[in-house]
PDB file of N, CA, C and O in Angstrom:
ATOM      1  N   MET A 999      10.981  -0.145 -12.239  1.00 78.00           N
ATOM      2  CA  MET A 999       9.980   0.874 -11.989  1.00 78.00           C
ATOM      3  C   MET A 999      10.562   1.914 -11.035  1.00 78.00           C
ATOM      4  O   MET A 999      11.136   1.565 -10.022  1.00 78.00           O
ATOM      5  N   ASP A1000      10.401   3.177 -11.358  1.00 89.00           N
ATOM      6  CA  ASP A1000      10.929   4.280 -10.559  1.00 89.00           C
ATOM      7  C   ASP A1000       9.839   4.781  -9.615  1.00 89.00           C
ATOM      8  O   ASP A1000       8.991   5.581  -9.998  1.00 89.00           O
ATOM      9  N   LEU A1001       9.874   4.309  -8.382  1.00 91.00           N
ATOM     10  CA  LEU A1001       8.844   4.682  -7.417  1.00 91.00           C
ATOM     11  C   LEU A1001       9.080   6.048  -6.797  1.00 91.00           C
ATOM     12  O   LEU A1001       8.284   6.494  -5.983  1.00 91.00           O
ATOM     13  N   THR A1002      10.159   6.732  -7.196  1.00 89.00           N
ATOM     14  CA  THR A1002      10.376   8.085  -6.690  1.00 89.00           C
ATOM     15  C   THR A1002       9.472   9.087  -7.399  1.00 89.00           C
ATOM     16  O   THR A1002       9.328  10.216  -6.935  1.00 89.00           O
ATOM     17  N   GLN A1003       8.878   8.678  -8.505  1.00 90.00           N
ATOM     18  CA  GLN A1003       7.995   9.555  -9.278  1.00 90.00           C
ATOM     19  C   GLN A1003       6.541   9.292  -8.897  1.00 90.00           C
ATOM     20  O   GLN A1003       6.084   8.152  -8.953  1.00 90.00           O
ATOM     21  N   LYS A1004       5.840  10.348  -8.509  1.00 91.00           N
ATOM     22  CA  LYS A1004       4.416  10.219  -8.200  1.00 91.00           C
ATOM     23  C   LYS A1004       3.644   9.964  -9.485  1.00 91.00           C
ATOM     24  O   LYS A1004       3.741  10.740 -10.425  1.00 91.00           O
ATOM     25  N   SER A1005       2.907   8.855  -9.494  1.00 91.00           N
ATOM     26  CA  SER A1005       2.071   8.574 -10.646  1.00 91.00           C
ATOM     27  C   SER A1005       0.988   7.582 -10.251  1.00 91.00           C
ATOM     28  O   SER A1005       1.139   6.834  -9.279  1.00 91.00           O
ATOM     29  N   VAL A1006      -0.089   7.587 -11.005  1.00 89.00           N
ATOM     30  CA  VAL A1006      -1.176   6.648 -10.777  1.00 89.00           C
ATOM     31  C   VAL A1006      -0.664   5.219 -10.955  1.00 89.00           C
ATOM     32  O   VAL A1006      -1.015   4.321 -10.181  1.00 89.00           O
ATOM     33  N   GLU A1007       0.186   5.014 -11.935  1.00 92.00           N
ATOM     34  CA  GLU A1007       0.734   3.683 -12.190  1.00 92.00           C
ATOM     35  C   GLU A1007       1.546   3.181 -11.004  1.00 92.00           C
ATOM     36  O   GLU A1007       1.455   2.010 -10.634  1.00 92.00           O
ATOM     37  N   ASN A1008       2.332   4.059 -10.396  1.00 93.00           N
ATOM     38  CA  ASN A1008       3.135   3.659  -9.241  1.00 93.00           C
ATOM     39  C   ASN A1008       2.251   3.354  -8.035  1.00 93.00           C
ATOM     40  O   ASN A1008       2.530   2.424  -7.282  1.00 93.00           O
ATOM     41  N   VAL A1009       1.200   4.137  -7.849  1.00 91.00           N
ATOM     42  CA  VAL A1009       0.254   3.863  -6.764  1.00 91.00           C
ATOM     43  C   VAL A1009      -0.357   2.479  -6.971  1.00 91.00           C
ATOM     44  O   VAL A1009      -0.407   1.661  -6.046  1.00 91.00           O
ATOM     45  N   GLU A1010      -0.799   2.197  -8.182  1.00 91.00           N
ATOM     46  CA  GLU A1010      -1.389   0.889  -8.487  1.00 91.00           C
ATOM     47  C   GLU A1010      -0.389  -0.234  -8.233  1.00 91.00           C
ATOM     48  O   GLU A1010      -0.732  -1.251  -7.630  1.00 91.00           O
ATOM     49  N   PHE A1011       0.847  -0.044  -8.684  1.00 94.00           N
ATOM     50  CA  PHE A1011       1.887  -1.055  -8.499  1.00 94.00           C
ATOM     51  C   PHE A1011       2.102  -1.334  -7.013  1.00 94.00           C
ATOM     52  O   PHE A1011       2.124  -2.496  -6.581  1.00 94.00           O
ATOM     53  N   MET A1012       2.270  -0.278  -6.211  1.00 93.00           N
ATOM     54  CA  MET A1012       2.545  -0.460  -4.786  1.00 93.00           C
ATOM     55  C   MET A1012       1.385  -1.132  -4.070  1.00 93.00           C
ATOM     56  O   MET A1012       1.597  -2.043  -3.260  1.00 93.00           O
ATOM     57  N   ILE A1013       0.164  -0.725  -4.364  1.00 90.00           N
ATOM     58  CA  ILE A1013      -1.006  -1.327  -3.720  1.00 90.00           C
ATOM     59  C   ILE A1013      -1.087  -2.808  -4.063  1.00 90.00           C
ATOM     60  O   ILE A1013      -1.317  -3.651  -3.184  1.00 90.00           O
ATOM     61  N   GLU A1014      -0.889  -3.162  -5.309  1.00 89.00           N
ATOM     62  CA  GLU A1014      -0.960  -4.570  -5.711  1.00 89.00           C
ATOM     63  C   GLU A1014       0.135  -5.392  -5.025  1.00 89.00           C
ATOM     64  O   GLU A1014      -0.113  -6.516  -4.578  1.00 89.00           O
ATOM     65  N   LYS A1015       1.334  -4.855  -4.928  1.00 91.00           N
ATOM     66  CA  LYS A1015       2.430  -5.568  -4.267  1.00 91.00           C
ATOM     67  C   LYS A1015       2.167  -5.721  -2.774  1.00 91.00           C
ATOM     68  O   LYS A1015       2.460  -6.768  -2.194  1.00 91.00           O
ATOM     69  N   ILE A1016       1.625  -4.675  -2.141  1.00 90.00           N
ATOM     70  CA  ILE A1016       1.290  -4.754  -0.723  1.00 90.00           C
ATOM     71  C   ILE A1016       0.229  -5.829  -0.499  1.00 90.00           C
ATOM     72  O   ILE A1016       0.341  -6.654   0.405  1.00 90.00           O
ATOM     73  N   LYS A1017      -0.803  -5.842  -1.335  1.00 86.00           N
ATOM     74  CA  LYS A1017      -1.857  -6.848  -1.216  1.00 86.00           C
ATOM     75  C   LYS A1017      -1.289  -8.254  -1.380  1.00 86.00           C
ATOM     76  O   LYS A1017      -1.639  -9.155  -0.621  1.00 86.00           O
ATOM     77  N   ASP A1018      -0.407  -8.443  -2.349  1.00 87.00           N
ATOM     78  CA  ASP A1018       0.208  -9.754  -2.566  1.00 87.00           C
ATOM     79  C   ASP A1018       1.020 -10.194  -1.349  1.00 87.00           C
ATOM     80  O   ASP A1018       0.914 -11.324  -0.895  1.00 87.00           O
ATOM     81  N   LYS A1019       1.820  -9.289  -0.835  1.00 87.00           N
ATOM     82  CA  LYS A1019       2.709  -9.623   0.276  1.00 87.00           C
ATOM     83  C   LYS A1019       1.932  -9.906   1.554  1.00 87.00           C
ATOM     84  O   LYS A1019       2.273 -10.806   2.311  1.00 87.00           O
ATOM     85  N   LEU A1020       0.867  -9.133   1.789  1.00 83.00           N
ATOM     86  CA  LEU A1020       0.059  -9.324   3.000  1.00 83.00           C
ATOM     87  C   LEU A1020      -0.965 -10.433   2.830  1.00 83.00           C
ATOM     88  O   LEU A1020      -1.641 -10.789   3.788  1.00 83.00           O
ATOM     89  N   LYS A1021      -1.083 -10.948   1.608  1.00 80.00           N
ATOM     90  CA  LYS A1021      -2.067 -11.986   1.302  1.00 80.00           C
ATOM     91  C   LYS A1021      -3.469 -11.542   1.720  1.00 80.00           C
ATOM     92  O   LYS A1021      -4.186 -12.253   2.414  1.00 80.00           O
ATOM     93  N   VAL A1022      -3.836 -10.359   1.286  1.00 71.00           N
ATOM     94  CA  VAL A1022      -5.146  -9.797   1.592  1.00 71.00           C
ATOM     95  C   VAL A1022      -6.218 -10.687   0.967  1.00 71.00           C
ATOM     96  O   VAL A1022      -6.196 -10.946  -0.237  1.00 71.00           O
ATOM     97  N   LEU A1023      -7.128 -11.178   1.801  1.00 61.00           N
ATOM     98  CA  LEU A1023      -8.165 -12.087   1.318  1.00 61.00           C
ATOM     99  C   LEU A1023      -9.318 -11.349   0.659  1.00 61.00           C
ATOM    100  O   LEU A1023      -9.856 -11.799  -0.338  1.00 61.00           O
ATOM    101  N   ASN A1024      -9.698 -10.226   1.219  1.00 65.00           N
ATOM    102  CA  ASN A1024     -10.791  -9.444   0.657  1.00 65.00           C
ATOM    103  C   ASN A1024     -10.190  -8.439  -0.325  1.00 65.00           C
ATOM    104  O   ASN A1024      -9.918  -7.300   0.019  1.00 65.00           O
ATOM    105  N   LEU A1025      -9.986  -8.888  -1.551  1.00 57.00           N
ATOM    106  CA  LEU A1025      -9.287  -8.069  -2.544  1.00 57.00           C
ATOM    107  C   LEU A1025     -10.029  -6.788  -2.879  1.00 57.00           C
ATOM    108  O   LEU A1025      -9.424  -5.816  -3.305  1.00 57.00           O
ATOM    109  N   GLY A1026     -11.338  -6.765  -2.690  1.00 65.00           N
ATOM    110  CA  GLY A1026     -12.101  -5.561  -2.959  1.00 65.00           C
ATOM    111  C   GLY A1026     -11.927  -4.494  -1.900  1.00 65.00           C
ATOM    112  O   GLY A1026     -12.258  -3.332  -2.115  1.00 65.00           O
ATOM    113  N   ALA A1027     -11.390  -4.880  -0.743  1.00 69.00           N
ATOM    114  CA  ALA A1027     -11.233  -3.930   0.358  1.00 69.00           C
ATOM    115  C   ALA A1027     -10.139  -2.905   0.079  1.00 69.00           C
ATOM    116  O   ALA A1027     -10.205  -1.781   0.554  1.00 69.00           O
ATOM    117  N   ILE A1028      -9.144  -3.312  -0.671  1.00 77.00           N
ATOM    118  CA  ILE A1028      -8.026  -2.417  -0.983  1.00 77.00           C
ATOM    119  C   ILE A1028      -7.861  -2.390  -2.492  1.00 77.00           C
ATOM    120  O   ILE A1028      -7.404  -3.354  -3.090  1.00 77.00           O
ATOM    121  N   LYS A1029      -8.244  -1.288  -3.085  1.00 79.00           N
ATOM    122  CA  LYS A1029      -8.120  -1.122  -4.529  1.00 79.00           C
ATOM    123  C   LYS A1029      -7.252   0.092  -4.825  1.00 79.00           C
ATOM    124  O   LYS A1029      -7.321   1.092  -4.110  1.00 79.00           O
ATOM    125  N   PRO A1030      -6.454   0.011  -5.870  1.00 83.00           N
ATOM    126  CA  PRO A1030      -5.641   1.184  -6.231  1.00 83.00           C
ATOM    127  C   PRO A1030      -6.473   2.445  -6.446  1.00 83.00           C
ATOM    128  O   PRO A1030      -6.010   3.551  -6.155  1.00 83.00           O
ATOM    129  N   SER A1031      -7.700   2.290  -6.907  1.00 84.00           N
ATOM    130  CA  SER A1031      -8.544   3.464  -7.154  1.00 84.00           C
ATOM    131  C   SER A1031      -8.949   4.178  -5.864  1.00 84.00           C
ATOM    132  O   SER A1031      -9.426   5.308  -5.908  1.00 84.00           O
ATOM    133  N   HIS A1032      -8.746   3.546  -4.725  1.00 83.00           N
ATOM    134  CA  HIS A1032      -9.066   4.160  -3.434  1.00 83.00           C
ATOM    135  C   HIS A1032      -8.013   5.166  -2.996  1.00 83.00           C
ATOM    136  O   HIS A1032      -8.185   5.853  -1.999  1.00 83.00           O
ATOM    137  N   PHE A1033      -6.916   5.228  -3.720  1.00 85.00           N
ATOM    138  CA  PHE A1033      -5.785   6.056  -3.316  1.00 85.00           C
ATOM    139  C   PHE A1033      -5.441   7.054  -4.416  1.00 85.00           C
ATOM    140  O   PHE A1033      -5.688   6.804  -5.587  1.00 85.00           O
ATOM    141  N   ASP A1034      -4.882   8.180  -4.005  1.00 79.00           N
ATOM    142  CA  ASP A1034      -4.431   9.139  -5.000  1.00 79.00           C
ATOM    143  C   ASP A1034      -3.013   9.584  -4.673  1.00 79.00           C
ATOM    144  O   ASP A1034      -2.427   9.154  -3.685  1.00 79.00           O
ATOM    145  N   GLU A1035      -2.484  10.439  -5.491  1.00 80.00           N
ATOM    146  CA  GLU A1035      -1.089  10.844  -5.366  1.00 80.00           C
ATOM    147  C   GLU A1035      -0.828  11.770  -4.187  1.00 80.00           C
ATOM    148  O   GLU A1035       0.323  11.974  -3.813  1.00 80.00           O
ATOM    149  N   GLU A1036      -1.881  12.304  -3.561  1.00 84.00           N
ATOM    150  CA  GLU A1036      -1.681  13.199  -2.420  1.00 84.00           C
ATOM    151  C   GLU A1036      -1.027  12.475  -1.249  1.00 84.00           C
ATOM    152  O   GLU A1036      -0.301  13.074  -0.470  1.00 84.00           O
ATOM    153  N   MET A1037      -1.281  11.191  -1.123  1.00 88.00           N
ATOM    154  CA  MET A1037      -0.738  10.399  -0.025  1.00 88.00           C
ATOM    155  C   MET A1037       0.440   9.541  -0.480  1.00 88.00           C
ATOM    156  O   MET A1037       0.756   8.523   0.121  1.00 88.00           O
ATOM    157  N   TYR A1038       1.100   9.949  -1.533  1.00 91.00           N
ATOM    158  CA  TYR A1038       2.151   9.140  -2.152  1.00 91.00           C
ATOM    159  C   TYR A1038       3.293   8.819  -1.190  1.00 91.00           C
ATOM    160  O   TYR A1038       3.740   7.676  -1.119  1.00 91.00           O
ATOM    161  N   GLU A1039       3.766   9.811  -0.451  1.00 92.00           N
ATOM    162  CA  GLU A1039       4.896   9.580   0.451  1.00 92.00           C
ATOM    163  C   GLU A1039       4.535   8.566   1.525  1.00 92.00           C
ATOM    164  O   GLU A1039       5.322   7.659   1.826  1.00 92.00           O
ATOM    165  N   GLU A1040       3.337   8.694   2.103  1.00 92.00           N
ATOM    166  CA  GLU A1040       2.899   7.764   3.138  1.00 92.00           C
ATOM    167  C   GLU A1040       2.753   6.351   2.571  1.00 92.00           C
ATOM    168  O   GLU A1040       3.147   5.374   3.204  1.00 92.00           O
ATOM    169  N   LEU A1041       2.192   6.266   1.376  1.00 92.00           N
ATOM    170  CA  LEU A1041       2.026   4.967   0.732  1.00 92.00           C
ATOM    171  C   LEU A1041       3.387   4.335   0.422  1.00 92.00           C
ATOM    172  O   LEU A1041       3.583   3.132   0.622  1.00 92.00           O
ATOM    173  N   THR A1042       4.334   5.142   0.008  1.00 94.00           N
ATOM    174  CA  THR A1042       5.684   4.649  -0.268  1.00 94.00           C
ATOM    175  C   THR A1042       6.337   4.108   0.993  1.00 94.00           C
ATOM    176  O   THR A1042       6.999   3.070   0.968  1.00 94.00           O
ATOM    177  N   GLU A1043       6.127   4.787   2.111  1.00 94.00           N
ATOM    178  CA  GLU A1043       6.683   4.310   3.388  1.00 94.00           C
ATOM    179  C   GLU A1043       6.101   2.951   3.756  1.00 94.00           C
ATOM    180  O   GLU A1043       6.834   2.055   4.193  1.00 94.00           O
ATOM    181  N   ILE A1044       4.800   2.786   3.600  1.00 93.00           N
ATOM    182  CA  ILE A1044       4.163   1.505   3.895  1.00 93.00           C
ATOM    183  C   ILE A1044       4.688   0.432   2.951  1.00 93.00           C
ATOM    184  O   ILE A1044       5.020  -0.677   3.380  1.00 93.00           O
ATOM    185  N   TYR A1045       4.778   0.753   1.687  1.00 95.00           N
ATOM    186  CA  TYR A1045       5.297  -0.187   0.689  1.00 95.00           C
ATOM    187  C   TYR A1045       6.710  -0.641   1.074  1.00 95.00           C
ATOM    188  O   TYR A1045       7.004  -1.850   1.084  1.00 95.00           O
ATOM    189  N   ASP A1046       7.585   0.296   1.404  1.00 95.00           N
ATOM    190  CA  ASP A1046       8.965  -0.042   1.768  1.00 95.00           C
ATOM    191  C   ASP A1046       8.996  -0.958   2.991  1.00 95.00           C
ATOM    192  O   ASP A1046       9.742  -1.941   3.015  1.00 95.00           O
ATOM    193  N   LEU A1047       8.187  -0.656   3.992  1.00 94.00           N
ATOM    194  CA  LEU A1047       8.127  -1.465   5.202  1.00 94.00           C
ATOM    195  C   LEU A1047       7.660  -2.888   4.888  1.00 94.00           C
ATOM    196  O   LEU A1047       8.277  -3.864   5.318  1.00 94.00           O
ATOM    197  N   VAL A1048       6.595  -2.998   4.108  1.00 94.00           N
ATOM    198  CA  VAL A1048       6.036  -4.304   3.778  1.00 94.00           C
ATOM    199  C   VAL A1048       7.030  -5.134   2.972  1.00 94.00           C
ATOM    200  O   VAL A1048       7.193  -6.330   3.206  1.00 94.00           O
ATOM    201  N   MET A1049       7.711  -4.513   2.031  1.00 95.00           N
ATOM    202  CA  MET A1049       8.631  -5.250   1.173  1.00 95.00           C
ATOM    203  C   MET A1049       9.879  -5.729   1.927  1.00 95.00           C
ATOM    204  O   MET A1049      10.500  -6.717   1.540  1.00 95.00           O
ATOM    205  N   LYS A1050      10.241  -5.069   3.024  1.00 95.00           N
ATOM    206  CA  LYS A1050      11.433  -5.442   3.782  1.00 95.00           C
ATOM    207  C   LYS A1050      11.216  -6.678   4.642  1.00 95.00           C
ATOM    208  O   LYS A1050      12.165  -7.383   4.955  1.00 95.00           O
ATOM    209  N   LYS A1051       9.979  -6.932   5.046  1.00 93.00           N
ATOM    210  CA  LYS A1051       9.701  -8.026   5.975  1.00 93.00           C
ATOM    211  C   LYS A1051       9.258  -9.280   5.234  1.00 93.00           C
ATOM    212  O   LYS A1051       8.619  -9.202   4.196  1.00 93.00           O
ATOM    213  N   ASN A1052       9.585 -10.419   5.818  1.00 90.00           N
ATOM    214  CA  ASN A1052       9.186 -11.695   5.233  1.00 90.00           C
ATOM    215  C   ASN A1052       7.849 -12.185   5.767  1.00 90.00           C
ATOM    216  O   ASN A1052       7.141 -12.929   5.086  1.00 90.00           O
ATOM    217  N   SER A1053       7.532 -11.826   6.992  1.00 89.00           N
ATOM    218  CA  SER A1053       6.264 -12.261   7.579  1.00 89.00           C
ATOM    219  C   SER A1053       5.758 -11.181   8.528  1.00 89.00           C
ATOM    220  O   SER A1053       6.505 -10.303   8.954  1.00 89.00           O
ATOM    221  N   PHE A1054       4.467 -11.286   8.844  1.00 89.00           N
ATOM    222  CA  PHE A1054       3.819 -10.280   9.678  1.00 89.00           C
ATOM    223  C   PHE A1054       2.961 -10.965  10.727  1.00 89.00           C
ATOM    224  O   PHE A1054       2.291 -11.954  10.428  1.00 89.00           O
ATOM    225  N   SER A1055       2.975 -10.412  11.924  1.00 90.00           N
ATOM    226  CA  SER A1055       2.086 -10.918  12.966  1.00 90.00           C
ATOM    227  C   SER A1055       0.676 -10.424  12.654  1.00 90.00           C
ATOM    228  O   SER A1055       0.501  -9.456  11.896  1.00 90.00           O
ATOM    229  N   PRO A1056      -0.334 -11.048  13.233  1.00 87.00           N
ATOM    230  CA  PRO A1056      -1.701 -10.550  13.025  1.00 87.00           C
ATOM    231  C   PRO A1056      -1.856  -9.082  13.430  1.00 87.00           C
ATOM    232  O   PRO A1056      -2.548  -8.326  12.755  1.00 87.00           O
ATOM    233  N   ASN A1057      -1.198  -8.688  14.503  1.00 91.00           N
ATOM    234  CA  ASN A1057      -1.283  -7.294  14.945  1.00 91.00           C
ATOM    235  C   ASN A1057      -0.645  -6.342  13.935  1.00 91.00           C
ATOM    236  O   ASN A1057      -1.153  -5.250  13.686  1.00 91.00           O
ATOM    237  N   GLU A1058       0.478  -6.755  13.356  1.00 90.00           N
ATOM    238  CA  GLU A1058       1.136  -5.927  12.343  1.00 90.00           C
ATOM    239  C   GLU A1058       0.252  -5.801  11.105  1.00 90.00           C
ATOM    240  O   GLU A1058       0.121  -4.706  10.546  1.00 90.00           O
ATOM    241  N   MET A1059      -0.339  -6.903  10.693  1.00 86.00           N
ATOM    242  CA  MET A1059      -1.221  -6.861   9.522  1.00 86.00           C
ATOM    243  C   MET A1059      -2.404  -5.939   9.770  1.00 86.00           C
ATOM    244  O   MET A1059      -2.771  -5.149   8.906  1.00 86.00           O
ATOM    245  N   GLN A1060      -2.983  -6.046  10.955  1.00 85.00           N
ATOM    246  CA  GLN A1060      -4.122  -5.189  11.310  1.00 85.00           C
ATOM    247  C   GLN A1060      -3.714  -3.716  11.256  1.00 85.00           C
ATOM    248  O   GLN A1060      -4.426  -2.886  10.698  1.00 85.00           O
ATOM    249  N   ALA A1061      -2.546  -3.406  11.810  1.00 89.00           N
ATOM    250  CA  ALA A1061      -2.070  -2.019  11.825  1.00 89.00           C
ATOM    251  C   ALA A1061      -1.820  -1.506  10.408  1.00 89.00           C
ATOM    252  O   ALA A1061      -2.173  -0.361  10.084  1.00 89.00           O
ATOM    253  N   LEU A1062      -1.247  -2.334   9.561  1.00 89.00           N
ATOM    254  CA  LEU A1062      -0.979  -1.926   8.180  1.00 89.00           C
ATOM    255  C   LEU A1062      -2.273  -1.684   7.417  1.00 89.00           C
ATOM    256  O   LEU A1062      -2.401  -0.691   6.689  1.00 89.00           O
ATOM    257  N   VAL A1063      -3.237  -2.573   7.575  1.00 83.00           N
ATOM    258  CA  VAL A1063      -4.516  -2.406   6.883  1.00 83.00           C
ATOM    259  C   VAL A1063      -5.234  -1.154   7.387  1.00 83.00           C
ATOM    260  O   VAL A1063      -5.809  -0.403   6.599  1.00 83.00           O
ATOM    261  N   GLU A1064      -5.167  -0.907   8.695  1.00 85.00           N
ATOM    262  CA  GLU A1064      -5.782   0.315   9.239  1.00 85.00           C
ATOM    263  C   GLU A1064      -5.100   1.555   8.684  1.00 85.00           C
ATOM    264  O   GLU A1064      -5.759   2.540   8.357  1.00 85.00           O
ATOM    265  N   GLU A1065      -3.786   1.517   8.588  1.00 88.00           N
ATOM    266  CA  GLU A1065      -3.048   2.663   8.047  1.00 88.00           C
ATOM    267  C   GLU A1065      -3.419   2.897   6.589  1.00 88.00           C
ATOM    268  O   GLU A1065      -3.627   4.032   6.164  1.00 88.00           O
ATOM    269  N   LEU A1066      -3.501   1.831   5.816  1.00 86.00           N
ATOM    270  CA  LEU A1066      -3.927   1.972   4.426  1.00 86.00           C
ATOM    271  C   LEU A1066      -5.345   2.558   4.359  1.00 86.00           C
ATOM    272  O   LEU A1066      -5.623   3.412   3.524  1.00 86.00           O
ATOM    273  N   GLY A1067      -6.200   2.128   5.260  1.00 83.00           N
ATOM    274  CA  GLY A1067      -7.560   2.661   5.302  1.00 83.00           C
ATOM    275  C   GLY A1067      -7.584   4.148   5.582  1.00 83.00           C
ATOM    276  O   GLY A1067      -8.398   4.884   5.022  1.00 83.00           O
ATOM    277  N   SER A1068      -6.652   4.616   6.411  1.00 86.00           N
ATOM    278  CA  SER A1068      -6.616   6.046   6.733  1.00 86.00           C
ATOM    279  C   SER A1068      -6.105   6.887   5.567  1.00 86.00           C
ATOM    280  O   SER A1068      -6.320   8.090   5.518  1.00 86.00           O
ATOM    281  N   LEU A1069      -5.430   6.237   4.603  1.00 85.00           N
ATOM    282  CA  LEU A1069      -4.894   6.954   3.438  1.00 85.00           C
ATOM    283  C   LEU A1069      -5.880   6.996   2.277  1.00 85.00           C
ATOM    284  O   LEU A1069      -5.615   7.671   1.280  1.00 85.00           O
ATOM    285  N   ARG A1070      -6.984   6.289   2.398  1.00 82.00           N
ATOM    286  CA  ARG A1070      -7.947   6.246   1.299  1.00 82.00           C
ATOM    287  C   ARG A1070      -8.512   7.632   1.005  1.00 82.00           C
ATOM    288  O   ARG A1070      -8.608   8.479   1.876  1.00 82.00           O
ATOM    289  N   LYS A1071      -8.893   7.819  -0.252  1.00 77.00           N
ATOM    290  CA  LYS A1071      -9.526   9.080  -0.663  1.00 77.00           C
ATOM    291  C   LYS A1071     -10.769   9.292   0.170  1.00 77.00           C
ATOM    292  O   LYS A1071     -11.492   8.354   0.475  1.00 77.00           O
ATOM    293  N   LYS A1072     -11.007  10.524   0.486  1.00 68.00           N
ATOM    294  CA  LYS A1072     -12.208  10.875   1.277  1.00 68.00           C
ATOM    295  C   LYS A1072     -13.354  11.195   0.335  1.00 68.00           C
ATOM    296  O   LYS A1072     -13.250  11.643  -0.716  1.00 68.00           O
TER     297      LYS A1072
END
């Protein structure tokens, strides 16, 4: 998958992978439909960060979820 290209499919892919890696329990809280391509670069940065790490502290998880929340469509 070429994540350098902005697309709805890539947004969906990244959100699903982030949710899997963070083991998000409330799956309805983070949905690909909450995001659009306007925030693609920011979402890509979060995706890259999440994929590089093997584990996250509670504080890191909280910060990541808050950041994702700030990227949601208004």
